[in-house]
Coordinates of C-alpha atoms in Angstrom, one line a residue:
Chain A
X1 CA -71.9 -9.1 6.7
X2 CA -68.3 -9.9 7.4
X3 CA -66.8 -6.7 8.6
X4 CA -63.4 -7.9 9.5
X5 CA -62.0 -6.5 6.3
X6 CA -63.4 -3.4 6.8
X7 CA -62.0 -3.4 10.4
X8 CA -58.6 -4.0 9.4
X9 CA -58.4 -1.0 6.7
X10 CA -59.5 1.0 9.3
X11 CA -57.0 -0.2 11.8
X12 CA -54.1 0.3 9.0
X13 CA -55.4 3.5 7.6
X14 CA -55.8 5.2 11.5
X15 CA -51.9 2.9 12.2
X16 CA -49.7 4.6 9.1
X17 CA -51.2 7.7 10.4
X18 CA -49.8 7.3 13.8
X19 CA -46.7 6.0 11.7
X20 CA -46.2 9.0 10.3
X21 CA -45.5 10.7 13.7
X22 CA -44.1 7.9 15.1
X23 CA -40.9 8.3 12.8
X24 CA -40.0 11.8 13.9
X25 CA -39.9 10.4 17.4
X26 CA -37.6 7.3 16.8
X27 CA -35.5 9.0 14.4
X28 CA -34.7 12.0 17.0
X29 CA -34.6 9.4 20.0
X30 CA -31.9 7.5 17.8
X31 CA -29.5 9.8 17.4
X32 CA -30.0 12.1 20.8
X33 CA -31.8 9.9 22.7
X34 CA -34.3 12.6 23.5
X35 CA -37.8 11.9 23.7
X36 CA -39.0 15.3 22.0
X37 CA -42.8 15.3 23.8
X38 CA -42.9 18.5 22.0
X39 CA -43.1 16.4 18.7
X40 CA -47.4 15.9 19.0
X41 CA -47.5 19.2 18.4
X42 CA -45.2 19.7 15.9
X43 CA -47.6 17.7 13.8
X44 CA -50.3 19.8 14.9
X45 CA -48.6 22.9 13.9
X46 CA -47.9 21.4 10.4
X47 CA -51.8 20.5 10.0
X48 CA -51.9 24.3 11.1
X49 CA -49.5 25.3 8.3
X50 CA -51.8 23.2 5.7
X51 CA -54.5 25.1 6.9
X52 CA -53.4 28.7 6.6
X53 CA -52.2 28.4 2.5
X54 CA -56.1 27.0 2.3
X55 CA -57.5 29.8 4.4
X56 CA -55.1 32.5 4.3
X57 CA -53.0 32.2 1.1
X58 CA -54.5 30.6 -1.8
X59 CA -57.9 32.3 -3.4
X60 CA -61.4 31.4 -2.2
X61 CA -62.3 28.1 -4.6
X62 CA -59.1 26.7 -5.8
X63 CA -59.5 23.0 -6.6
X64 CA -58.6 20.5 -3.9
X65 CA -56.0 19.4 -7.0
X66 CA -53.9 22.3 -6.8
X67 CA -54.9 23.1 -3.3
X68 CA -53.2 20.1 -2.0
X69 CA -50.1 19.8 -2.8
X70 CA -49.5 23.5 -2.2
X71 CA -51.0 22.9 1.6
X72 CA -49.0 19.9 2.1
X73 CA -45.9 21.9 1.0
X74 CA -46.9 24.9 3.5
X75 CA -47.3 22.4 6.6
X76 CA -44.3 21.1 6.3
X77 CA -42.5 24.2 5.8
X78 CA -43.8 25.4 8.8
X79 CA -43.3 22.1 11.1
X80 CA -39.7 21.9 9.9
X81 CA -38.6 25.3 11.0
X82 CA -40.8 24.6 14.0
X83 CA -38.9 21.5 14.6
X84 CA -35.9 23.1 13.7
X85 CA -36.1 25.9 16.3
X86 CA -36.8 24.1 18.7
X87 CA -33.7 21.5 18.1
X88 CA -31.8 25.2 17.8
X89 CA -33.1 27.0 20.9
X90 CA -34.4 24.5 23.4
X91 CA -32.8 21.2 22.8
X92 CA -29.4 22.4 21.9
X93 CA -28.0 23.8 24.5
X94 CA -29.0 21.7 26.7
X95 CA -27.0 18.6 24.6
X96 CA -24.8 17.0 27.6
X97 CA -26.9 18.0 30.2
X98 CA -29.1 15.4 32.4
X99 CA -31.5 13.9 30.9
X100 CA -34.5 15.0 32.9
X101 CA -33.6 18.5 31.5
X102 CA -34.2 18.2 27.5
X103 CA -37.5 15.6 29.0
X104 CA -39.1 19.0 31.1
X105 CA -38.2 21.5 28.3
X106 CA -40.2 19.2 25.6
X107 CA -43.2 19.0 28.2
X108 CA -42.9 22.9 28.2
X109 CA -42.7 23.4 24.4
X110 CA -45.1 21.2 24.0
X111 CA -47.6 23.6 26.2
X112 CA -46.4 26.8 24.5
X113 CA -46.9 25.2 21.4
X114 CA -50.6 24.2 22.0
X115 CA -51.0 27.7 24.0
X116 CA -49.4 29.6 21.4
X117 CA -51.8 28.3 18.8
X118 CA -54.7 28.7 21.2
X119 CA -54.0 32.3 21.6
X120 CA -52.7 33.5 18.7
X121 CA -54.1 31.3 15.6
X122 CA -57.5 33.4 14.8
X123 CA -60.5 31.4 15.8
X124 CA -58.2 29.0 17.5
X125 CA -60.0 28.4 20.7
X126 CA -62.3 26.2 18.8
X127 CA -62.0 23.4 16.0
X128 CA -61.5 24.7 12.4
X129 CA -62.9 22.8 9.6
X130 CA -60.0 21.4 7.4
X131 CA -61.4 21.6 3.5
X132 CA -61.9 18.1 2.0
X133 CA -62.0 16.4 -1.2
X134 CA -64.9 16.0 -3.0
X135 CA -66.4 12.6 -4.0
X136 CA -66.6 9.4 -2.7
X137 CA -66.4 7.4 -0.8
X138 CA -65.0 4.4 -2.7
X139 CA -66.6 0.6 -2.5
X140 CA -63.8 -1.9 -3.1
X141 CA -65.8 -5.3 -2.5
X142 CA -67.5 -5.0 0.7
X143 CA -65.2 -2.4 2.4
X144 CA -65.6 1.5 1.8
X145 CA -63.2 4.1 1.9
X146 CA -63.5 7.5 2.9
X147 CA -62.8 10.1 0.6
X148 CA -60.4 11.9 3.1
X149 CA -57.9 8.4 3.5
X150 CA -57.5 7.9 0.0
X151 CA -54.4 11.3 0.8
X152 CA -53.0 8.9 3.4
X153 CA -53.5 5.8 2.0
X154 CA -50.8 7.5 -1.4
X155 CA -48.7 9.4 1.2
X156 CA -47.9 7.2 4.2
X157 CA -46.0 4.1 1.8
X158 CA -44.5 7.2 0.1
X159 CA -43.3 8.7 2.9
X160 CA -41.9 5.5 4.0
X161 CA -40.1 4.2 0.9
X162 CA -38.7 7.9 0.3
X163 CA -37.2 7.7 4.1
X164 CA -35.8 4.1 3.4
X165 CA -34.3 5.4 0.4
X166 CA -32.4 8.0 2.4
X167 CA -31.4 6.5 5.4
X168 CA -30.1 3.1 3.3
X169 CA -28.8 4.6 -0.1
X170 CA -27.7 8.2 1.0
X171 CA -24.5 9.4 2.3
X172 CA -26.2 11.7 4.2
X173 CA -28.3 8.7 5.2
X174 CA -25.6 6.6 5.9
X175 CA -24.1 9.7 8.5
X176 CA -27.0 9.2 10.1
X177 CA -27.0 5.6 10.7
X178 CA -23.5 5.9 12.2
X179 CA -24.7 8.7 13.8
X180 CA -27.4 7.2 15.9
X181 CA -24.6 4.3 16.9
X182 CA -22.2 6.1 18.1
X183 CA -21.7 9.2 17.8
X184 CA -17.9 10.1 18.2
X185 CA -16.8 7.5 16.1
X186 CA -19.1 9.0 13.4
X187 CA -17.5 12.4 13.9
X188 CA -14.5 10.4 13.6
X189 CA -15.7 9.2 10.3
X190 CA -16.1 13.1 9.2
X191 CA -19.8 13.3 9.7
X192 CA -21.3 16.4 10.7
X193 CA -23.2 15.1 14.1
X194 CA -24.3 18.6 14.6
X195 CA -25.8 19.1 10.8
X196 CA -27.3 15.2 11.2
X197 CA -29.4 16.6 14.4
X198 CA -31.0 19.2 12.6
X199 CA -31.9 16.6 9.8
X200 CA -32.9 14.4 12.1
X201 CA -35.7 16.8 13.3
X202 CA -36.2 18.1 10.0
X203 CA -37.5 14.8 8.7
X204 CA -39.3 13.8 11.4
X205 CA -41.2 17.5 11.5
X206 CA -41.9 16.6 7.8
X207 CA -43.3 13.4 8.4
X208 CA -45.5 14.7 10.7
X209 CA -46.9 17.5 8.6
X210 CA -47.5 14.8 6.4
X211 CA -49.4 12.5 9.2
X212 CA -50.9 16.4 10.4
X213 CA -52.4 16.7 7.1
X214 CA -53.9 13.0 6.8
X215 CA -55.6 13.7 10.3
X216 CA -57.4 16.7 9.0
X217 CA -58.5 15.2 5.8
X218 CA -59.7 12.2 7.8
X219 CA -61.7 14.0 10.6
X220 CA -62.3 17.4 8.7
X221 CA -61.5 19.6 11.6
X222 CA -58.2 20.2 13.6
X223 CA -57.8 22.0 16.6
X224 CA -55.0 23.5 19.5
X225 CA -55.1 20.1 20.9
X226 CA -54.9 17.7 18.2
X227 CA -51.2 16.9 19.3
X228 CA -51.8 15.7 22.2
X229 CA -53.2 12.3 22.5
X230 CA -51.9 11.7 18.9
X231 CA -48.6 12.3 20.4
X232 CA -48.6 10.0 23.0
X233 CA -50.5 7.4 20.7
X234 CA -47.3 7.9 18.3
X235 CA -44.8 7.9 21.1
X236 CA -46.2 4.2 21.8
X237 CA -46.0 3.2 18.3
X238 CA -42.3 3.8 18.1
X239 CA -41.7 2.4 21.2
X240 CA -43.3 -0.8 20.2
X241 CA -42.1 -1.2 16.7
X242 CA -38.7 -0.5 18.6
X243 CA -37.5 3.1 19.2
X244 CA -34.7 3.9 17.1
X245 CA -36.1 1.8 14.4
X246 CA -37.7 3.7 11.5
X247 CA -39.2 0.6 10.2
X248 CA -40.5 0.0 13.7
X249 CA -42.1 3.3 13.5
X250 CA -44.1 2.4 10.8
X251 CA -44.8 -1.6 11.7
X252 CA -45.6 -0.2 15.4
X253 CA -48.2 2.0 14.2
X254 CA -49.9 -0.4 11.6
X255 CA -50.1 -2.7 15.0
X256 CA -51.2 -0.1 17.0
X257 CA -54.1 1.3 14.3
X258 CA -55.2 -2.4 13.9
X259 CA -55.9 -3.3 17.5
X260 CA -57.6 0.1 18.0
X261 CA -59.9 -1.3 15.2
X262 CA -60.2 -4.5 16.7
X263 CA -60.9 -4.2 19.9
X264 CA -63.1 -1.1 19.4
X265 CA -65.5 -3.7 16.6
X266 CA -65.2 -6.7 18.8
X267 CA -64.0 -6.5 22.6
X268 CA -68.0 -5.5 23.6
X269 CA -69.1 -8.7 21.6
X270 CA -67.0 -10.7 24.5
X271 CA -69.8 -12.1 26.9
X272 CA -69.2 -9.6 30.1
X273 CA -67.0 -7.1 27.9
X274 CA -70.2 -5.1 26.5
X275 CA -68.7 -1.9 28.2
X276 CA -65.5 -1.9 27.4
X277 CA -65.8 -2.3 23.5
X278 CA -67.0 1.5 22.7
X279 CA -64.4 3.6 20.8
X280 CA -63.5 5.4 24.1
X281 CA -62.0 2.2 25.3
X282 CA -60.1 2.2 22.2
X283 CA -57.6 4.2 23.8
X284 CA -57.3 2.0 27.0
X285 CA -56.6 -0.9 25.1
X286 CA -53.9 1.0 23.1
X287 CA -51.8 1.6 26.1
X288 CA -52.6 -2.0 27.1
X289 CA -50.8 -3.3 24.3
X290 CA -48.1 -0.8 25.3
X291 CA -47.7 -1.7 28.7
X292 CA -47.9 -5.7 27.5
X293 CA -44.8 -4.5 24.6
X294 CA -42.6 -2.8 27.6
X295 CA -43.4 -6.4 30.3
X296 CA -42.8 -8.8 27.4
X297 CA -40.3 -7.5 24.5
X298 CA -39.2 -4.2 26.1
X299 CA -36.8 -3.8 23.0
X300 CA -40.1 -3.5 20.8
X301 CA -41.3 -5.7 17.8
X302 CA -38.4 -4.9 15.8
X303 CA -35.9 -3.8 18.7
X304 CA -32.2 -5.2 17.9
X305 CA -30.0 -6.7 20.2
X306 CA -26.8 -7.5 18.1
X307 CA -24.0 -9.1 20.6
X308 CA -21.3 -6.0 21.0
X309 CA -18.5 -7.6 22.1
X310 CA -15.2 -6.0 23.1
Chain B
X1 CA 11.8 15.0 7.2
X2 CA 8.8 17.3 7.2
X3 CA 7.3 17.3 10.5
X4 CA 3.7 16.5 10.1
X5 CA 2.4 17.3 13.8
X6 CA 3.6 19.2 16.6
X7 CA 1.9 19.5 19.8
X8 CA 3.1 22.3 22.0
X9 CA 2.1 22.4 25.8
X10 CA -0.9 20.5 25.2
X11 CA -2.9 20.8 28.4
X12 CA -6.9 19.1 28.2
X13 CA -9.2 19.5 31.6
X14 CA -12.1 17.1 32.7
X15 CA -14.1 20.1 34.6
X16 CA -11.7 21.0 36.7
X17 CA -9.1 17.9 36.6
X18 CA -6.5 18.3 34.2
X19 CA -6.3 15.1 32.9
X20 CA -3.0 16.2 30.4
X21 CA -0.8 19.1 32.0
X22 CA 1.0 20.5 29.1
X23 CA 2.7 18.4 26.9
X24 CA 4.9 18.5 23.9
X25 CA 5.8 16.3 21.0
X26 CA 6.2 16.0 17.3
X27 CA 5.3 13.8 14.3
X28 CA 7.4 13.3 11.6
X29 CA 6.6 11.7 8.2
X30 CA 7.0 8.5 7.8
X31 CA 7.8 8.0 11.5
X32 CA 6.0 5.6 14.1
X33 CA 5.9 7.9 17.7
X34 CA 4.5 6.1 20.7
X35 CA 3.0 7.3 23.7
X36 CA 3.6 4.9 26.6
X37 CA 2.2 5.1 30.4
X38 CA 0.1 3.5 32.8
X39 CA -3.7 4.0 33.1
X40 CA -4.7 7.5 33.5
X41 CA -1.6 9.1 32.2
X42 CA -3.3 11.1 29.5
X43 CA -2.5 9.1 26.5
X44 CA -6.5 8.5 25.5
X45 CA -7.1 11.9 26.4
X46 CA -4.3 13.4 24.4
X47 CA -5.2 11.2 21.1
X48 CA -9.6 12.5 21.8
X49 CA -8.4 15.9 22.0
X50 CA -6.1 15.6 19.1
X51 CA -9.0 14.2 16.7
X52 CA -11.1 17.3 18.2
X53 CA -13.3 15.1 20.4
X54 CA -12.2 17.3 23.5
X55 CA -11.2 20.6 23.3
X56 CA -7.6 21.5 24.7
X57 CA -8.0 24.2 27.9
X58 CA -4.6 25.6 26.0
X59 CA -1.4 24.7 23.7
X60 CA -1.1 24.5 20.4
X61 CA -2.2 21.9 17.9
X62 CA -0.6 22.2 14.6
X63 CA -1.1 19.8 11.4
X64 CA 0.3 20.0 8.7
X65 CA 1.4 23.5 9.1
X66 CA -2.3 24.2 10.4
X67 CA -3.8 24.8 13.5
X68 CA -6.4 22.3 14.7
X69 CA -7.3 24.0 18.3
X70 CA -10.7 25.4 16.7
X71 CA -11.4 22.8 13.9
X72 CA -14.4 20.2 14.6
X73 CA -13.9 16.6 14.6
X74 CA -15.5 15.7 11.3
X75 CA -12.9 18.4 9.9
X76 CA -9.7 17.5 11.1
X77 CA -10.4 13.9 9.4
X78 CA -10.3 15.5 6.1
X79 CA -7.1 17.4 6.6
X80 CA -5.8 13.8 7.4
X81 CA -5.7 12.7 10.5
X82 CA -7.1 9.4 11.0
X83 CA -8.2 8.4 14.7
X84 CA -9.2 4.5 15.4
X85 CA -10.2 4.8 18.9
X86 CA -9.3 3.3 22.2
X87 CA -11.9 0.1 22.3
X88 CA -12.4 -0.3 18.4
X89 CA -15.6 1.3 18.5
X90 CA -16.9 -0.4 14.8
X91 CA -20.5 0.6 13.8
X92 CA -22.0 -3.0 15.8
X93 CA -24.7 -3.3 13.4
X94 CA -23.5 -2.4 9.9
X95 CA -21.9 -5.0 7.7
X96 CA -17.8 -5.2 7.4
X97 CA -17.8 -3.4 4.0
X98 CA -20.1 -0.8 5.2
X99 CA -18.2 -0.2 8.0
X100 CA -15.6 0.8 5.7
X101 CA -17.3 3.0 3.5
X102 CA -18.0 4.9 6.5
X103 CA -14.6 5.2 6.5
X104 CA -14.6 6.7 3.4
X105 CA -17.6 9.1 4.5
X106 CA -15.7 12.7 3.2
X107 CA -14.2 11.2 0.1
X108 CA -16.0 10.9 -3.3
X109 CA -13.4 9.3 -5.9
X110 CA -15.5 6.1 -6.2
X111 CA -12.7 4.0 -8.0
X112 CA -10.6 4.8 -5.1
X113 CA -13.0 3.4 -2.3
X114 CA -13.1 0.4 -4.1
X115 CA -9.5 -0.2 -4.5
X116 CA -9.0 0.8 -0.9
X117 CA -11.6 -1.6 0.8
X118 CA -10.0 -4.1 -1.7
X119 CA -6.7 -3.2 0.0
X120 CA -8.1 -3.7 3.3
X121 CA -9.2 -7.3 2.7
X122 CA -5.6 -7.9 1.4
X123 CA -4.0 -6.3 4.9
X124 CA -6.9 -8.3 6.8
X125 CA -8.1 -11.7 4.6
X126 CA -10.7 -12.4 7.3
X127 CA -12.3 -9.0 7.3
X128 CA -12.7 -9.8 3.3
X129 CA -14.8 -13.3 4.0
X130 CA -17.2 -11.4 6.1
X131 CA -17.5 -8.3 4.3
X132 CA -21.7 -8.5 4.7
X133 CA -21.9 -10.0 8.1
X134 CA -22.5 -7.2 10.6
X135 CA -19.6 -6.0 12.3
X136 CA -20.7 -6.7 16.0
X137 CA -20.4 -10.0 15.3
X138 CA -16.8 -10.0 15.0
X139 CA -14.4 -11.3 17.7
X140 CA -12.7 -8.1 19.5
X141 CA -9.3 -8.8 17.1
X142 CA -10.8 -8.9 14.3
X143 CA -13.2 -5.6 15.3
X144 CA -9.8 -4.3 15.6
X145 CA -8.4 -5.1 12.0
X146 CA -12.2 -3.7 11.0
X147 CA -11.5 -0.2 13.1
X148 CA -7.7 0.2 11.6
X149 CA -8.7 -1.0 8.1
X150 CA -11.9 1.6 8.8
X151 CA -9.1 4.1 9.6
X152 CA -7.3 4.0 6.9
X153 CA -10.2 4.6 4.5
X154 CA -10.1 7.8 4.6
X155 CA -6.6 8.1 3.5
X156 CA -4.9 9.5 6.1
X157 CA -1.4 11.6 6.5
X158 CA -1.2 10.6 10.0
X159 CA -3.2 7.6 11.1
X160 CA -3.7 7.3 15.1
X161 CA -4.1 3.8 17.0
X162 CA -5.3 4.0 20.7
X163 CA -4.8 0.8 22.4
X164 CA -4.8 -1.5 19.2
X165 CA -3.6 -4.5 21.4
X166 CA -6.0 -4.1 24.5
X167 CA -8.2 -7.2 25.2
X168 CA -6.8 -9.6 22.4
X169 CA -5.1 -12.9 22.7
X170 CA -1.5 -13.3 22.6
X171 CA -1.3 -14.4 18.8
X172 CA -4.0 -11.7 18.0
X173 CA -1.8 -9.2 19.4
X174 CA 1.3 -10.7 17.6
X175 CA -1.1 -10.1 14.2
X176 CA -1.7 -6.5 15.3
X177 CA 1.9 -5.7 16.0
X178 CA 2.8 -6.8 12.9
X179 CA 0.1 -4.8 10.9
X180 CA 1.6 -1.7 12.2
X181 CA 4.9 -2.4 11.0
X182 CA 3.3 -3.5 7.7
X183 CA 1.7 -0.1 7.8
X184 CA 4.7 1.2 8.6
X185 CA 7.0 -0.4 5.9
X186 CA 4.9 0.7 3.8
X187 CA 5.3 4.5 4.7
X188 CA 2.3 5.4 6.9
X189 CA 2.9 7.8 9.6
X190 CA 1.6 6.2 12.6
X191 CA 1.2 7.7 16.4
X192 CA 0.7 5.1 18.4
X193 CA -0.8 4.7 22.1
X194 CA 0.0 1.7 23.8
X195 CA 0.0 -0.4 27.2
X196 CA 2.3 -3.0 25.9
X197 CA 4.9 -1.0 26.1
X198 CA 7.7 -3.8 24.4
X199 CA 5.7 -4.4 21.7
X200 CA 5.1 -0.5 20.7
X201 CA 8.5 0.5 21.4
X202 CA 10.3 -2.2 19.0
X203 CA 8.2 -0.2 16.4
X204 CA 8.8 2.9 17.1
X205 CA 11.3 5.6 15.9
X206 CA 10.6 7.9 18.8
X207 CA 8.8 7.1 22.4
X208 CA 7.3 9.3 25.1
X209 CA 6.5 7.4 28.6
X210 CA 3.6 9.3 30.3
X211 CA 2.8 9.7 33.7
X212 CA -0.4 12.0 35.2
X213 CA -0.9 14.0 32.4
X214 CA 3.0 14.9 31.8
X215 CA 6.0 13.6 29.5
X216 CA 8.5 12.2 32.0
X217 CA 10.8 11.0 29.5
X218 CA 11.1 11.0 25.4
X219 CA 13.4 9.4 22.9
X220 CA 14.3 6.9 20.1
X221 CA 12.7 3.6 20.4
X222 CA 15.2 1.4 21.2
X223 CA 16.8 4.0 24.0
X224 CA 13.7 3.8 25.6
X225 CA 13.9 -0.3 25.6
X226 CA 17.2 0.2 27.1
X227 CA 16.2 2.8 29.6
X228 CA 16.6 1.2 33.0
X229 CA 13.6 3.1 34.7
X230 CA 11.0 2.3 31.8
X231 CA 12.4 -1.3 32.2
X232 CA 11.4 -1.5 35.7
X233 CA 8.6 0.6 35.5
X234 CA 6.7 -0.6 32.4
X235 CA 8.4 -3.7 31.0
X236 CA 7.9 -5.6 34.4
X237 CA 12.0 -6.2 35.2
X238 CA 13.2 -5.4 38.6

C-alpha cells in the first residue's frame, strides 16, 4: 500500500502544530526582536491550564463537547497572563538593554517555568493523561486519522485565518505591522508601542495554548517538559518560514512537520541509511533542514528583502 | 497671532552628553520657524524630544497651552503635532496608500481619511500613481513626499520637517522647497529643520542658527539671510 498520503497528513498535522508555536515566536521577535526561549513553555503551561478546568474545575464526566471549549478557554487564559507577566516583569525592563540580557532571562524563565510546574503542579513530576475524545479514528480513502487531530486539524487554519484577519484588516493590526518596522515612526503615527508589546505576547501565548492543547489531545499525556524540544522545534519553524513573518510561521512548520514524516517513513529504506530512519532521527534531520535554511536562504522561505533606499 | 508652541530652556542629554543645552523658542500660527546649524547642533534632537521620542533632562514644553514634558509619543500626535522624521523613515514594506492610513492611525472620521489621502495625491501626483506599490520602492524624494504627505494625515496644528531636503537631487529639492511653501500658503504651521540653510530661510518667518546644543542667534527670515556671520558660516560666502 501507498503510504505517502498517509505520510504527508502526518507531516502536516505534527507541522501546523509546531505552527501554532511558531507564531508566538515570530510575532514577539518582529516587534522586539527578542527571542522569548521562555515561549516552549508558555505552551506548556497553557496545555497545563487545559488540564486543570478538566481535572480540577469542571465535574467528573462532563462530555468532551462541553469539556472542550471550556479547557481551551482556560489554557489560554492562563498562557496569556503567563505570557503577559513575563513581557511585564522580565522582558520589560530590560527593553534597551543588550541583547544578551532579555536572551539569558528567557533561558531562566524558561527553567522556572518547567521547575515551577515540576514542583508545584500536583503529580507533576510525572506525565498526566490529557482526557481524549471518544470515537474514531476516521478512514478517508487509504489514510486514517486519529481521533485526537481531528481538534487541530479545525483549530490550526482557524487560528491562522483569525490572525490574518487581525494583523491585515485591524487597526490594531495594522499598529502592529508598523510596529514591527519601525518602531518610532509608529509611535510617531500614534500607536501605542508599549500596548502592541503586550499584544504581541498575548497572541502568541494564545496560539500556543491552542498548539498546547492539540499536543495533549494528540499524544494523550503532557508533562513539566513538554516545552522544551517543542520549543526549539517551533523556534526553527519560524526561523525557516522567515522570522518576523506570521505566514512563515505557519508555512515553516507545515515544512518542518512534513520532512519529520518523510524522513522518519523513508530515510532507513535508503541502501546504507537503515539506522538513521527511526523516529529518533526524526529530530536530527529536523535541525538538518534548519541548519541547510540558515547556509542557503538565511532570510527563511518567506523572509523579505524589500530594497530600503534612502 | 496665537502662539501655538513655546519651548523654554529646553535642555535633552544622551547619558551624560547634553546633546541640546537649554534652548528657547516659539511657534506661532500660521508661521514657518526654522532651525538652522551644522551637524550635531541639536536640531534632530530638539524635534525627537519635541514629538516625545526622548525625554527632555529639564525645560518646559508647552503646546497648545499644554504641557508635553510627560506625554508619550503616540499622545502628543493627537494633540497635533505632526513629526516627519530626519531620513523619511516610510513603513519600507507597506503600499503608498497604506502608508498613509497609518498616518491617519488615531483618527476615525472615515470620509475624512479619504478626502485627505485624496489631497495628498493632488500635493504629490506621483505618490497617487503608485498608491499600491510598496513604499520601499520609492526613490528617496519621493519617500519624502510619502513621509510629509504621511504627516499630514493626521491633521496636524503644527506639522514638523526634519531634514526634508537631505540626500535629494537638486530639482527634487527645488520640489520639496516648494511643497513647504505650498503648505505654507495654504496656512499650515510648519517648524522646520534644515541644512540648506538658503532654501529654509527664504521660507521662513522666523530663524534660529544652532550651534552645540545652543541658540546663537534668532530672527526674521530674511535678517538672518542678511546676517553677515550666518552668511559666512552657513551659506558658504567669505
Amino acid at each position: 500500500m501507498n503510504e505517502l498520503p498517509q505520510q504527508l497528513v502526518n507531516g502536516l498535522l505534527l507541522g501546523s502544530m509546531y505552527g501554532l508555536v511558531a507564531i508566538g515566536y515570530t510575532m514577539v521577535y518582529g516587534i522586539v526582536q527578542l527571542i522569548n526561549f521562555a515561549h516552549g513553555e508558555i505552551f506548556m503551561t497553557g496545555a497545563f491550564g487545559a488540564f486543570t478546568v478538566y481535572m480540577y474545575v469542571l465535574p467528573d464526566g462532563t462530555s468532551m463537547a462541553i469539556a472542550l471549549p471550556l479547557m481551551l478557554i482556560g489554557g489560554i487564559i492562563v498562557a496569556v497572563l503567563v505570557a503577559v507577566g513575563a513581557e511585564r516583569f522580565a522582558y520589560r525592563p530590560l527593553r534597551g538593554a543588550p541583547r544578551l540580557a532579555p536572551l539569558i532571562t528567557a533561558i531562566g524563565l524558561s527553567l522556572a517555568l518547567q521547575q515551577g510546574v515540576w514542583a508545584w503542579y500536583p503529580d507533576a513530576t510525572s506525565a498526566l493523561k490529557f482526557p481524549q475524545i471518544k470515537g474514531g479514528p476516521f478512514e478517508i480513502g487509504n489514510v486514517t486519522i486519529q481521533t485526537g487531530d481531528i481538534f487541530l486539524m479545525i483549530a490550526a487554519p482557524l487560528s491562522m485565518a483569525i490572525l490574518a484577519y487581525f494583523v491585515m484588516r485591524t487597526r490594531t493590526g495594522r499598529g502592529m505591522q508598523a510596529t514591527a518596522q519601525d518602531s518610532d515612526t509608529a509611535k510617531l503615527m500614534g500607536v501605542n508601542t508599549d500596548r502592541i508589546i503586550v499584544i504581541a505576547f498575548a497572541l502568541g501565548a494564545a496560539f500556543a495554548a491552542v498548539g498546547g492543547m492539540a499536543y495533549g489531545l494528540k499524544y494523550g499525556q503532557i508533562d513539566f517538559r513538554m516545552g522544551f524540544i517543542l520549543g526549539l522545534k517551533a523556534f526553527t519553524a519560524a526561523v525557516l518560514g522567515g522570522i518576523g513573518n506570521i505566514y512563515g510561521a505557519m508555512i515553516g512548520g507545515i515544512v518542518l512537520g512534513v520532512v519529520e514524516a518523510l524522513s522518519t517513513a523513508y530515510i532507513g529504506d535508503i541502501p546504507g541509511m537503515d539506522k538513521f530512519g527511526s523516529q529518533s532521527w526524526a529530530d536530527v534531520w529536523a535541525f538538518v533542514l534548519l541548519i541547510l535554511v540558515l547556509l542557503l536562504r538565511p532570510q527563511g522561505l518567506l523572509g523579505e528583502r524589500v530594497a530600503d533606499r534612502a | 497671532m496665537t502662539t501655538l508652541l513655546e519651548v523654554e530652556d529646553l535642555r535633552v542629554a544622551y547619558g551624560k552628553i547634553e546633546a541640546v543645552k537649554g534652548i528657547s523658542f516659539k511657534v506661532d500660527a500660521g508661521e514657518v520657524v526654522t532651525l538652522i546649524g551644522t551637524n550635531g547642533a541639536g536640531k534632530t534632537t530638539t524635534l525627537r524630544t519635541l514629538s516625545g521620542l526622548l525625554k527632555p533632562v529639564g525645560g518646559q514644553i508647552k503646546f497648545n497651552g499644554k504641557s508635553l514634558k510627560k506625554s508619550p509619543a503616540h499622545q502628543i500626535v493627537q494633540l497635533g503635532l505632526a513629526h516627519s522624521p530626519e531620513g523619511r523613515h516610510i513603513f519600507p514594506r507597506m503600499t503608498i496608500e497604506d502608508n498613509l492610513r497609518l498616518g491617519a492611525f488615531l483618527r476615525s472620521d472615515r470620509q475624512g481619511i479619504e478626502k485627505d489621502i485624496q489631497r495628498a495625491y493632488d500635493l504629490f501626483p506621483i505618490l497617487g500613481e503608485r498608491r499600491k506599490q510598496a513604499a520601499g520602492t520609492l526613490s528617496g524624494g519621493e519617500q519624502q513626499m510619502l513621509a510629509m504627505g504621511r504627516a499630514l494625515m493626521s491633521q496636524p496644528k503644527l506639522l514638523m520637517l526634519d531634514e526634508p531636503s537631505m540626500g535629494l537631487s537638486p530639482i527634487m529639492m527645488q520640489k520639496i522647497m516648494a511643497t513647504i511653501a505650498e503648505l505654507k500658503a495654504q496656512g499650515t504651521t510648519i517648524l522646520l529643520v534644515e541644512q540648506n540653510a538658503q532654501a529654509a530661510l527664504s521660507l521662513a518667518d522666523h530663524g534660529h542658527v544652532m550651534e552645540i546644543g545652543k541658540i546663537v542667534l534668532s530672527g526674521t527670515g530674511q535678517d538672518l539671510l542678511h546676517d553677515e556671520s550666518v552668511r559666512k558660516a552657513y551659506l558658504g560666502e567669505d
